[in-house]
mmCIF file of C-alpha atoms in Angstrom:
data_model
loop_
_atom_site.group_PDB
_atom_site.id
_atom_site.type_symbol
_atom_site.label_atom_id
_atom_site.label_comp_id
_atom_site.label_asym_id
_atom_site.label_seq_id
_atom_site.Cartn_x
_atom_site.Cartn_y
_atom_site.Cartn_z
ATOM 1 C CA MET A 90 -15.707 -3.730 -12.645
ATOM 2 C CA GLU A 91 -13.129 -1.950 -14.796
ATOM 3 C CA TYR A 92 -9.834 -3.612 -15.673
ATOM 4 C CA LYS A 93 -7.136 -1.036 -16.462
ATOM 5 C CA CYS A 94 -5.148 -2.241 -19.444
ATOM 6 C CA PRO A 95 -1.468 -2.788 -18.612
ATOM 7 C CA TYR A 96 -0.683 -1.520 -22.128
ATOM 8 C CA SER A 97 -2.720 1.703 -21.842
ATOM 9 C CA ASP A 98 0.157 3.908 -22.959
ATOM 10 C CA THR A 99 0.431 1.995 -26.223
ATOM 11 C CA LEU A 100 -3.290 2.243 -26.931
ATOM 12 C CA VAL A 101 -3.485 5.950 -26.166
ATOM 13 C CA SER A 102 -0.678 6.498 -28.706
ATOM 14 C CA THR A 103 -2.889 5.105 -31.523
ATOM 15 C CA GLN A 104 0.049 3.073 -32.904
ATOM 16 C CA PHE A 105 -1.498 0.052 -31.210
ATOM 17 C CA ALA A 106 -5.025 -1.315 -31.076
ATOM 18 C CA CYS A 107 -6.958 -3.998 -29.248
ATOM 19 C CA VAL A 108 -10.456 -5.306 -29.896
ATOM 20 C CA LEU A 109 -11.083 -5.432 -26.143
ATOM 21 C CA ALA A 110 -9.975 -1.865 -25.379
ATOM 22 C CA THR A 111 -12.416 0.795 -24.247
ATOM 23 C CA ALA A 112 -11.308 4.399 -23.784
ATOM 24 C CA VAL A 113 -12.042 5.864 -20.361
ATOM 25 C CA VAL A 114 -11.669 9.593 -19.762
ATOM 26 C CA ARG A 115 -10.542 10.619 -16.282
ATOM 27 C CA ARG A 116 -9.495 13.916 -14.782
ATOM 28 C CA GLY A 117 -5.843 13.001 -15.281
ATOM 29 C CA GLY A 118 -6.335 12.147 -18.952
ATOM 30 C CA SER A 119 -7.208 9.147 -21.061
ATOM 31 C CA GLU A 120 -6.913 5.583 -19.870
ATOM 32 C CA VAL A 121 -7.924 2.305 -21.415
ATOM 33 C CA ALA A 122 -10.032 -0.400 -19.827
ATOM 34 C CA CYS A 123 -10.198 -4.041 -20.915
ATOM 35 C CA ALA A 124 -13.593 -5.601 -21.627
ATOM 36 C CA SER A 125 -12.442 -9.075 -20.513
ATOM 37 C CA ALA A 126 -11.257 -10.203 -17.081
ATOM 38 C CA THR A 127 -9.508 -13.203 -18.662
ATOM 39 C CA ALA A 128 -7.670 -11.118 -21.262
ATOM 40 C CA HIS A 129 -6.745 -8.539 -18.617
ATOM 41 C CA ALA A 130 -5.189 -11.246 -16.436
ATOM 42 C CA ARG A 131 -3.303 -12.639 -19.448
ATOM 43 C CA CYS A 132 -1.942 -9.238 -20.500
ATOM 44 C CA SER A 133 -1.032 -8.326 -16.925
ATOM 45 C CA ASP A 134 0.861 -11.592 -16.515
ATOM 46 C CA LEU A 135 2.802 -11.040 -19.720
ATOM 47 C CA PHE A 136 3.607 -7.438 -18.776
ATOM 48 C CA GLN A 137 4.951 -8.562 -15.381
ATOM 49 C CA HIS A 138 7.229 -11.060 -17.128
ATOM 50 C CA MET A 139 8.407 -8.363 -19.558
ATOM 51 C CA LYS A 140 9.191 -6.018 -16.667
ATOM 52 C CA GLN A 141 11.034 -8.706 -14.742
ATOM 53 C CA VAL A 142 13.330 -9.394 -17.698
ATOM 54 C CA ALA A 143 13.708 -5.791 -18.931
ATOM 55 C CA LEU A 144 14.313 -3.820 -15.739
ATOM 56 C CA PRO A 145 17.860 -5.158 -15.190
ATOM 57 C CA ALA A 146 18.683 -4.183 -18.794
ATOM 58 C CA PHE A 147 17.500 -0.643 -18.018
ATOM 59 C CA GLY A 148 19.443 -0.661 -14.744
ATOM 60 C CA VAL A 149 16.398 0.174 -12.613
ATOM 61 C CA GLU A 150 14.432 -1.573 -9.887
ATOM 62 C CA ASP A 151 10.689 -2.214 -9.834
ATOM 63 C CA ASP A 152 9.948 0.785 -7.629
ATOM 64 C CA LEU A 153 7.244 3.202 -8.752
ATOM 65 C CA LEU A 154 8.840 6.039 -6.764
ATOM 66 C CA SER A 155 12.250 5.813 -8.444
ATOM 67 C CA MET A 156 11.583 4.160 -11.811
ATOM 68 C CA PRO A 157 11.130 6.655 -14.651
ATOM 69 C CA HIS A 158 7.741 6.409 -16.365
ATOM 70 C CA SER A 159 9.610 6.347 -19.681
ATOM 71 C CA VAL A 160 11.010 2.905 -18.777
ATOM 72 C CA LEU A 161 7.488 1.494 -18.375
ATOM 73 C CA VAL A 162 6.476 3.048 -21.691
ATOM 74 C CA LYS A 163 9.503 1.516 -23.439
ATOM 75 C CA ILE A 164 8.696 -1.886 -21.921
ATOM 76 C CA GLN A 165 5.083 -1.633 -23.116
ATOM 77 C CA HIS A 166 5.829 -0.429 -26.647
ATOM 78 C CA GLY A 167 9.108 -2.215 -27.297
ATOM 79 C CA GLY A 168 7.913 -5.360 -25.553
ATOM 80 C CA LEU A 169 4.800 -5.707 -27.696
ATOM 81 C CA LEU A 170 6.686 -4.852 -30.887
ATOM 82 C CA GLY A 171 9.438 -7.327 -29.962
ATOM 83 C CA LEU A 172 6.949 -10.059 -29.109
ATOM 84 C CA GLN A 173 5.236 -9.469 -32.446
ATOM 85 C CA ARG A 174 8.615 -9.663 -34.231
ATOM 86 C CA VAL A 175 9.395 -12.974 -32.503
ATOM 87 C CA MET A 176 5.908 -14.367 -33.149
ATOM 88 C CA ASP A 177 6.019 -13.397 -36.835
ATOM 89 C CA ASN A 178 9.668 -14.498 -37.174
ATOM 90 C CA ALA A 179 10.313 -11.076 -38.720
ATOM 91 C CA PRO A 180 13.828 -9.739 -39.303
ATOM 92 C CA ALA A 181 12.985 -6.252 -38.022
ATOM 93 C CA VAL A 182 10.654 -4.775 -35.464
ATOM 94 C CA GLY A 183 7.517 -3.062 -36.795
ATOM 95 C CA GLN A 184 5.937 0.175 -35.618
ATOM 96 C CA THR A 185 2.382 -0.943 -34.873
ATOM 97 C CA VAL A 186 0.417 -3.789 -33.359
ATOM 98 C CA ALA A 187 -3.016 -4.113 -34.968
ATOM 99 C CA ASN A 188 -4.603 -6.202 -32.198
ATOM 100 C CA ILE A 189 -2.893 -6.749 -28.851
ATOM 101 C CA ASN A 190 -5.451 -9.387 -27.849
ATOM 102 C CA ASP A 191 -4.702 -11.423 -30.971
ATOM 103 C CA LEU A 192 -0.948 -11.173 -30.285
ATOM 104 C CA MET A 193 -1.509 -12.413 -26.710
ATOM 105 C CA GLU A 194 -3.665 -15.307 -27.882
ATOM 106 C CA ARG A 195 -1.074 -16.341 -30.467
ATOM 107 C CA ALA A 196 1.707 -16.219 -27.864
ATOM 108 C CA GLN A 197 -0.365 -18.255 -25.414
ATOM 109 C CA HIS A 198 -1.158 -20.798 -28.126
ATOM 110 C CA ARG A 199 2.499 -21.138 -29.161
ATOM 111 C CA TYR A 200 4.150 -21.128 -25.729
ATOM 112 C CA GLY A 201 1.340 -22.302 -23.429
ATOM 113 C CA ASP A 202 2.663 -20.519 -20.364
ATOM 114 C CA TYR A 203 3.908 -16.940 -20.447
ATOM 115 C CA ALA A 204 6.890 -17.964 -18.334
ATOM 116 C CA THR A 205 8.239 -19.938 -21.326
ATOM 117 C CA ILE A 206 8.173 -17.024 -23.820
ATOM 118 C CA PRO A 207 11.762 -16.201 -24.877
ATOM 119 C CA TYR A 208 11.747 -12.665 -23.442
ATOM 120 C CA SER A 209 15.506 -12.389 -23.806
ATOM 121 C CA GLU A 210 14.964 -12.378 -27.577
ATOM 122 C CA PHE A 211 13.187 -9.029 -27.403
ATOM 123 C CA VAL A 212 14.774 -7.210 -24.463
ATOM 124 C CA GLN A 213 16.785 -5.220 -27.012
ATOM 125 C CA ASP A 214 13.516 -4.146 -28.683
ATOM 126 C CA MET A 215 12.447 -2.696 -25.324
ATOM 127 C CA THR A 216 15.721 -0.928 -24.531
ATOM 128 C CA ALA A 217 16.124 0.408 -28.079
ATOM 129 C CA TYR A 218 12.544 1.691 -28.406
ATOM 130 C CA LYS A 219 12.575 5.433 -29.111
ATOM 131 C CA LEU A 220 9.908 7.443 -27.343
ATOM 132 C CA ARG A 221 7.897 9.730 -29.560
ATOM 133 C CA ARG A 222 8.266 13.390 -28.767
ATOM 134 C CA ARG A 223 5.166 15.201 -27.588
ATOM 135 C CA GLY A 224 3.435 16.849 -30.487
ATOM 136 C CA ALA A 225 5.103 14.545 -33.004
ATOM 137 C CA GLY A 226 2.519 12.997 -35.297
#
């Protein structure tokens, strides 16, 4: 069984990496599958929490028909970068995440339950994330 990574857009961008990611080529383009059911469940849970907190800040509802894809991309990228900033107690957000799985494990170790992560501390990282223009290297 394949587990589609909830952070596929970040991994396709090559700014982010994960030791459990496997590229899958489909007709519609590249996707990323997770090699671990446990890690996939953990990442999916965290992404759902990020969306729940971020969507009101973007002023959109969780509706795939009306929500711009760019909002999901900003939540993925900005959310992971913001979580990393909070986890590392860094003053500024970085541009890359070297290993998403490691970041998830550290967050789980520190907070125990993903519901207790201080998402409000990195909502601004999600809303302020600038999408890269196509063709920009």
